[in-house]
Structures are given as structure tokens and as C-alpha cells.
């Protein structure tokens, strides 16, 4: 599509499916024949039509809207094969269809390396899911060749031969019941994806057995020992290990930064130009709009046209004749939820209570316990 939603929109895939469904239904009504099948995954489609009807179908699809264009790829004339997503679809001489696992020749084949700092069970589960995927997408006649590919890929990711063979045997014994004894018609209902019954991470929650999850950084050997201790003393607890290194440490964020005044849902501070005081505030709107409101309030109190129900910042200007550094406003916290935003504002007021010019009523609803915790933590950090 030449026009549409911006990339990354969570709404885009849903709307694409709705629009394409309507496009296809209207196009089918204009054809003088019925395709044998039509499968779709978002904007990738697979169908079976006579070769001399390709242009007719393309014209019918593009007649929906002038901004919608389609490209197509036909099956190979010699092999009767076509690649669709992660599957190679092969048409036999009797008209039936067989499938095989497909990955691009330029694929890096990079998986979670055996020597990476991740829990061993995470690596094993990743490998077994990869093997299941290959078997599930493949007809039984392709298994031997695919096993060779699997072993080569895992070897390049430093998995020992004994472990590879063990994991392959484990997958084979996991009640693999896909209907692969004979060539199949291309129907996803003919395939059953596997689940490892021995994998406790897949345990389902019940009303009488709820788990408590906690995320901790993974340290080889130590994390395994901690997990065993926690499982013994807290059976309902589940530790989820995460790696120390994150992608953000290695890749630069190429997105254009938002201008400070265009940020919304923030707790901010503005310093006084004439004394050590500062004002802490929160706004769910853009910071620039809130600063403009402060400027207008200050202008009115100076002129004497507005002296009641003004913010503490304007009250400080009125009482002492000072001015504030609006251009140097700082963002202290980001928060989309209005209630949490107000809580963050009070936290910042308490942390800076010796220098803020805010009204004392801003923190009146805070209990002494929380107040003391914030103050003590602020003192220790300083």
C-alpha cells in the first residue's frame, strides 16, 4: 500500500487484515472461476489459480483502490514449488500438495549460542522448538535432509554433538503426531504443534495454584543454585532469568529524539533565577503547553489582574518579584497514568522539600511511613 498507517503501529496489522479480507472478497466476485484455496497471513497470500488467469486476478485485486498494488510470484515450472513464509509448497503430479521447511539461502542461521550467558534450560527449549518447527513444517520424506541441516546449524552455534543428538531424540519422543505418512493437502489443521510436557515453565495457572514471578539477572552456576533454593522454600515462586547484556548497550538508538517541550505525562522542575528555590509540577499535557500557562499566570500576577487561585510558582513571583528559568525546565519523571504521575510529583517535592516553593498541601495526604522512607533514602543517596 502506498498510503496507510505508520510503521510500528499496533493497530496496523488488524486494519491490514480487515482491508485485505474485503479486497479479496470483492475481487473473487469479479472472477469467472473459483480458486482451489486462498490462504493469507497479513499481506502474504497463497492461492491456486490457472496460469493464464494471473493477470485477471491481479486486475481484480487492484480495482479496489488506486493506491493498492499487488506483486506476485508463480511456482517454479520445473519443480512445481513455491516458497511461502517458512514453508516450501510442492505440487505433486496427482494434484496433492507436500510441504517442506524453508529458510532463505542468505539466512544467518544464528541461534542462541551454547556458550552464551543464559540458563541452560532456556537454550535447550529454544533448540527443541527449532527442531519441532522444522519437523512440523516438513513432510516425512524430507526429514533426513532436514536433520542434516539442523545438526549443521546447531554445530555452528557451538552445541556439542551429544547434546544435539539428545535434543533431537527428545523431540522425536514427545508424541509427535502430525499426519505425515502420506502426501497431504495444504491445510494447517493437518499439523499438530508440539508441547513439551516435561517443561515446568509451561505449567498452567489454576485457581488453586498461582505462581509468583520474579525477574533476576542471570549469573552462571550461581543462578541455578538460587533457583533450587527458592523452589524448595517457595514452591509457588518462579524465577525468570534475564541476561546482563542488553541490546541497548551495543546498538545506538537511531530514532529522532523528541523535543523536551513536546513530551507529555511528565514531572518537571523549574528553577528560580533570583534564589535557590525551584518549583516541581506535573502535567499530562505537553510540557511546552504547561510552561506557557505558567508564563501567562506570572504575567497576570505581575500586572495585578490575577491574584487568586494561582500555582505556587506564580505565588512566588507575586510575593518576591522573582523570575523563573522556563527555558531550563527539567523533566524528572515520565508517567502516563494520571494518579501515578501525581504520586511521582509528591515524591519529588518531598525529596527536594528544603528548596521547593510548592504549597505544603501538595504532600498532605502522604503517611509518615512513606514520607520517612523517601526522606531517608534521599539522605543516603546524597
Tab-separated table of C-alpha atoms in Angstrom, residues 25-247:
chain	number	residue	atom	x	y	z
A	25	UNK	CA	-13.927	-10.914	-1.235
A	26	UNK	CA	-14.726	-8.183	-3.750
A	27	UNK	CA	-12.086	-9.474	-6.184
A	28	UNK	CA	-13.436	-13.046	-6.042
A	29	UNK	CA	-16.884	-11.797	-7.020
A	30	UNK	CA	-15.419	-10.376	-10.241
A	31	UNK	CA	-13.766	-13.652	-11.318
A	32	UNK	CA	-15.359	-16.201	-13.625
A	33	UNK	CA	-13.834	-19.101	-11.654
A	34	UNK	CA	-13.187	-20.103	-8.037
A	35	UNK	CA	-9.596	-20.600	-6.769
A	36	UNK	CA	-8.999	-24.022	-5.217
A	37	UNK	CA	-7.854	-22.347	-1.978
A	38	UNK	CA	-6.730	-18.945	-0.698
A	39	UNK	CA	-4.521	-18.720	2.366
A	40	UNK	CA	-3.447	-15.437	3.947
A	41	UNK	CA	-1.062	-14.242	6.620
A	42	UNK	CA	-1.414	-10.439	6.845
A	43	UNK	CA	-0.212	-9.312	3.390
A	44	UNK	CA	1.380	-12.628	2.300
A	45	UNK	CA	-1.107	-14.766	0.372
A	46	UNK	CA	-1.010	-18.192	-1.250
A	47	UNK	CA	-3.585	-19.392	-3.776
A	48	UNK	CA	-4.055	-21.855	-6.627
A	49	UNK	CA	-5.320	-20.432	-9.949
A	50	UNK	CA	-4.807	-21.241	-13.650
A	51	UNK	CA	-1.607	-19.707	-15.002
A	52	UNK	CA	-3.484	-17.858	-17.744
A	53	UNK	CA	-5.752	-16.178	-15.132
A	54	UNK	CA	-2.961	-14.400	-13.193
A	55	UNK	CA	-3.430	-11.019	-14.869
A	56	UNK	CA	-7.194	-11.222	-14.391
A	57	UNK	CA	-6.835	-11.843	-10.652
A	58	UNK	CA	-4.239	-9.059	-10.258
A	59	UNK	CA	-6.503	-6.578	-12.060
A	60	UNK	CA	-9.490	-7.567	-9.894
A	61	UNK	CA	-7.481	-7.094	-6.697
A	62	UNK	CA	-6.095	-3.704	-7.704
A	63	UNK	CA	-9.523	-2.413	-8.770
A	64	UNK	CA	-10.445	-1.977	-5.095
A	65	UNK	CA	-8.446	1.250	-4.738
A	66	UNK	CA	-5.936	3.119	-6.913
A	67	UNK	CA	-3.380	3.197	-4.057
A	68	UNK	CA	-3.359	-0.598	-3.606
A	69	UNK	CA	-0.950	-2.596	-5.782
A	70	UNK	CA	-0.096	-6.296	-5.722
A	71	UNK	CA	3.003	-8.215	-6.781
A	72	UNK	CA	3.034	-11.967	-7.349
A	73	UNK	CA	5.383	-14.903	-7.680
A	74	UNK	CA	4.493	-18.061	-9.587
A	75	UNK	CA	5.570	-21.605	-8.815
A	76	UNK	CA	8.710	-22.899	-10.499
A	77	UNK	CA	7.711	-24.606	-13.763
A	78	UNK	CA	10.366	-27.325	-13.461
A	79	UNK	CA	9.954	-28.256	-9.781
A	80	UNK	CA	6.331	-27.170	-9.205
A	81	UNK	CA	7.438	-25.455	-5.994
A	82	UNK	CA	6.883	-22.052	-4.416
A	83	UNK	CA	8.115	-20.599	-1.119
A	84	UNK	CA	5.513	-19.195	1.264
A	85	UNK	CA	6.730	-17.780	4.584
A	86	UNK	CA	8.799	-20.562	6.229
A	87	UNK	CA	7.383	-23.302	4.024
A	88	UNK	CA	8.173	-24.636	0.560
A	89	UNK	CA	4.934	-25.810	-1.044
A	90	UNK	CA	5.358	-28.556	-3.667
A	91	UNK	CA	2.591	-29.680	-6.031
A	92	UNK	CA	2.735	-33.356	-6.972
A	93	UNK	CA	1.688	-34.792	-10.312
A	94	UNK	CA	-1.553	-36.086	-8.777
A	95	UNK	CA	-2.516	-32.545	-7.688
A	96	UNK	CA	-1.835	-33.063	-3.989
A	97	UNK	CA	0.499	-30.794	-2.031
A	98	UNK	CA	3.535	-31.542	0.134
A	99	UNK	CA	5.370	-29.074	2.341
A	100	UNK	CA	8.959	-28.670	3.466
A	101	UNK	CA	10.715	-26.314	5.865
A	102	UNK	CA	12.205	-23.310	4.069
A	103	UNK	CA	14.757	-20.714	5.100
A	104	UNK	CA	16.437	-18.187	2.871
A	105	UNK	CA	19.889	-19.009	1.474
A	106	UNK	CA	21.167	-15.729	2.954
A	107	UNK	CA	19.842	-16.604	6.444
A	108	UNK	CA	22.499	-16.140	9.140
A	109	UNK	CA	21.353	-19.316	10.970
A	110	UNK	CA	22.340	-17.597	14.203
A	111	UNK	CA	20.622	-19.046	17.252
A	112	UNK	CA	21.210	-18.642	20.986
A	113	UNK	CA	24.840	-19.721	21.279
A	114	UNK	CA	25.675	-22.642	23.544
A	115	UNK	CA	28.299	-20.558	25.396
A	116	UNK	CA	26.084	-17.502	25.867
A	117	UNK	CA	25.282	-16.412	29.417
A	118	UNK	CA	21.731	-17.775	29.517
A	119	UNK	CA	20.178	-20.565	31.606
A	120	UNK	CA	20.862	-23.955	30.006
A	121	UNK	CA	17.157	-24.819	30.034
A	122	UNK	CA	16.415	-21.701	28.003
A	123	UNK	CA	18.946	-22.818	25.379
A	124	UNK	CA	17.558	-26.360	25.280
A	125	UNK	CA	13.961	-25.140	24.942
A	126	UNK	CA	14.985	-22.827	22.113
A	127	UNK	CA	16.715	-25.687	20.263
A	128	UNK	CA	13.799	-28.090	20.759
A	129	UNK	CA	11.320	-25.505	19.486
A	130	UNK	CA	13.522	-25.003	16.436
A	131	UNK	CA	13.609	-28.754	15.764
A	132	UNK	CA	9.836	-29.042	16.243
A	133	UNK	CA	9.301	-26.228	13.773
A	134	UNK	CA	11.402	-27.964	11.109
A	135	UNK	CA	9.643	-31.300	11.615
A	136	UNK	CA	6.182	-29.745	11.761
A	137	UNK	CA	6.633	-27.832	8.515
A	138	UNK	CA	8.113	-30.832	6.691
A	139	UNK	CA	6.683	-33.949	5.125
A	140	UNK	CA	8.284	-37.122	6.460
A	141	UNK	CA	10.139	-37.697	3.199
A	142	UNK	CA	12.214	-34.532	3.860
A	143	UNK	CA	13.162	-35.332	7.449
A	144	UNK	CA	16.550	-36.940	6.769
A	145	UNK	CA	17.817	-33.974	4.750
A	146	UNK	CA	16.447	-31.536	7.309
A	147	UNK	CA	18.151	-33.382	10.153
A	148	UNK	CA	21.479	-32.765	8.447
A	149	UNK	CA	20.646	-29.060	8.166
A	150	UNK	CA	19.587	-28.932	11.834
A	151	UNK	CA	22.837	-30.506	13.005
A	152	UNK	CA	24.934	-28.167	10.864
A	153	UNK	CA	23.146	-25.081	12.165
A	154	UNK	CA	23.411	-26.151	15.810
A	155	UNK	CA	27.076	-27.091	15.387
A	156	UNK	CA	27.822	-23.606	14.041
A	157	UNK	CA	26.244	-22.269	17.228
A	158	UNK	CA	28.705	-24.390	19.277
A	159	UNK	CA	26.268	-27.051	20.501
A	160	UNK	CA	28.120	-30.340	21.256
A	161	UNK	CA	27.206	-33.325	19.066
A	162	UNK	CA	25.996	-35.404	22.037
A	163	UNK	CA	23.637	-32.660	23.192
A	164	UNK	CA	22.297	-32.169	19.648
A	165	UNK	CA	21.515	-35.878	19.310
A	166	UNK	CA	19.930	-35.930	22.770
A	167	UNK	CA	17.654	-32.966	21.991
A	168	UNK	CA	16.623	-34.424	18.627
A	169	UNK	CA	15.739	-37.728	20.327
A	170	UNK	CA	13.804	-35.827	22.985
A	171	UNK	CA	11.697	-34.064	20.340
A	172	UNK	CA	11.056	-37.325	18.471
A	173	UNK	CA	9.762	-38.932	21.669
A	174	UNK	CA	7.472	-36.007	22.500
A	175	UNK	CA	4.369	-37.629	20.963
A	176	UNK	CA	4.864	-36.082	17.541
A	177	UNK	CA	1.546	-36.924	15.906
A	178	UNK	CA	1.484	-34.874	12.698
A	179	UNK	CA	-0.133	-36.731	9.822
A	180	UNK	CA	2.949	-37.341	7.697
A	181	UNK	CA	2.507	-40.885	6.414
A	182	UNK	CA	1.205	-39.715	3.048
A	183	UNK	CA	1.293	-36.554	0.895
A	184	UNK	CA	-1.085	-34.016	2.404
A	185	UNK	CA	-3.305	-31.298	1.151
A	186	UNK	CA	-2.060	-27.913	2.337
A	187	UNK	CA	-4.232	-27.465	5.386
A	188	UNK	CA	-2.869	-26.187	8.688
A	189	UNK	CA	-5.375	-28.334	10.550
A	190	UNK	CA	-3.358	-31.371	9.410
A	191	UNK	CA	-0.470	-30.271	11.596
A	192	UNK	CA	-0.235	-30.536	15.393
A	193	UNK	CA	2.375	-28.361	17.033
A	194	UNK	CA	4.201	-30.000	19.905
A	195	UNK	CA	4.409	-29.072	23.558
A	196	UNK	CA	6.941	-30.472	25.977
A	197	UNK	CA	5.015	-31.989	28.871
A	198	UNK	CA	8.198	-32.122	30.952
A	199	UNK	CA	8.826	-28.387	30.702
A	200	UNK	CA	7.643	-26.937	34.016
A	201	UNK	CA	7.820	-23.393	32.624
A	202	UNK	CA	4.698	-24.259	30.611
A	203	UNK	CA	2.639	-25.130	33.705
A	204	UNK	CA	-0.814	-23.580	33.561
A	205	UNK	CA	-2.176	-21.453	36.329
A	206	UNK	CA	-5.189	-22.747	38.196
A	207	UNK	CA	-7.419	-21.088	40.713
A	208	UNK	CA	-5.736	-23.096	43.495
A	209	UNK	CA	-2.135	-22.801	42.267
A	210	UNK	CA	-0.950	-19.317	41.380
A	211	UNK	CA	2.700	-18.619	40.775
A	212	UNK	CA	4.702	-15.593	41.864
A	213	UNK	CA	7.118	-14.496	39.151
A	214	UNK	CA	10.319	-12.529	39.662
A	215	UNK	CA	12.929	-11.431	37.109
A	216	UNK	CA	16.602	-11.621	38.104
A	217	UNK	CA	19.837	-11.183	36.189
A	218	UNK	CA	21.468	-14.454	35.255
A	219	UNK	CA	24.858	-15.407	36.753
A	220	UNK	CA	26.168	-18.804	35.544
A	221	UNK	CA	26.019	-21.570	38.189
A	222	UNK	CA	25.007	-19.156	40.965
A	223	UNK	CA	21.559	-18.521	39.474
A	224	UNK	CA	20.872	-22.264	39.172
A	225	UNK	CA	21.698	-22.747	42.854
A	226	UNK	CA	19.494	-19.830	43.884
A	227	UNK	CA	16.622	-21.193	41.790
A	228	UNK	CA	16.801	-24.575	43.529
A	229	UNK	CA	16.796	-22.952	46.962
A	230	UNK	CA	13.869	-20.711	46.065
A	231	UNK	CA	11.927	-23.627	44.586
A	232	UNK	CA	12.423	-25.605	47.794
A	233	UNK	CA	11.388	-22.861	50.218
A	234	UNK	CA	8.902	-21.024	47.949
A	235	UNK	CA	7.256	-23.658	45.694
A	236	UNK	CA	4.854	-21.115	44.226
A	237	UNK	CA	7.752	-18.855	43.181
A	238	UNK	CA	9.122	-18.765	39.639
A	239	UNK	CA	12.433	-17.080	38.851
A	240	UNK	CA	12.808	-15.770	35.305
A	241	UNK	CA	16.459	-15.183	34.447
A	242	UNK	CA	17.475	-12.332	32.147
A	243	UNK	CA	20.906	-11.701	30.571
A	244	UNK	CA	23.205	-8.998	31.891
A	245	UNK	CA	23.907	-7.561	28.454
A	246	UNK	CA	21.033	-5.854	26.670
A	247	UNK	CA	20.858	-4.850	23.012
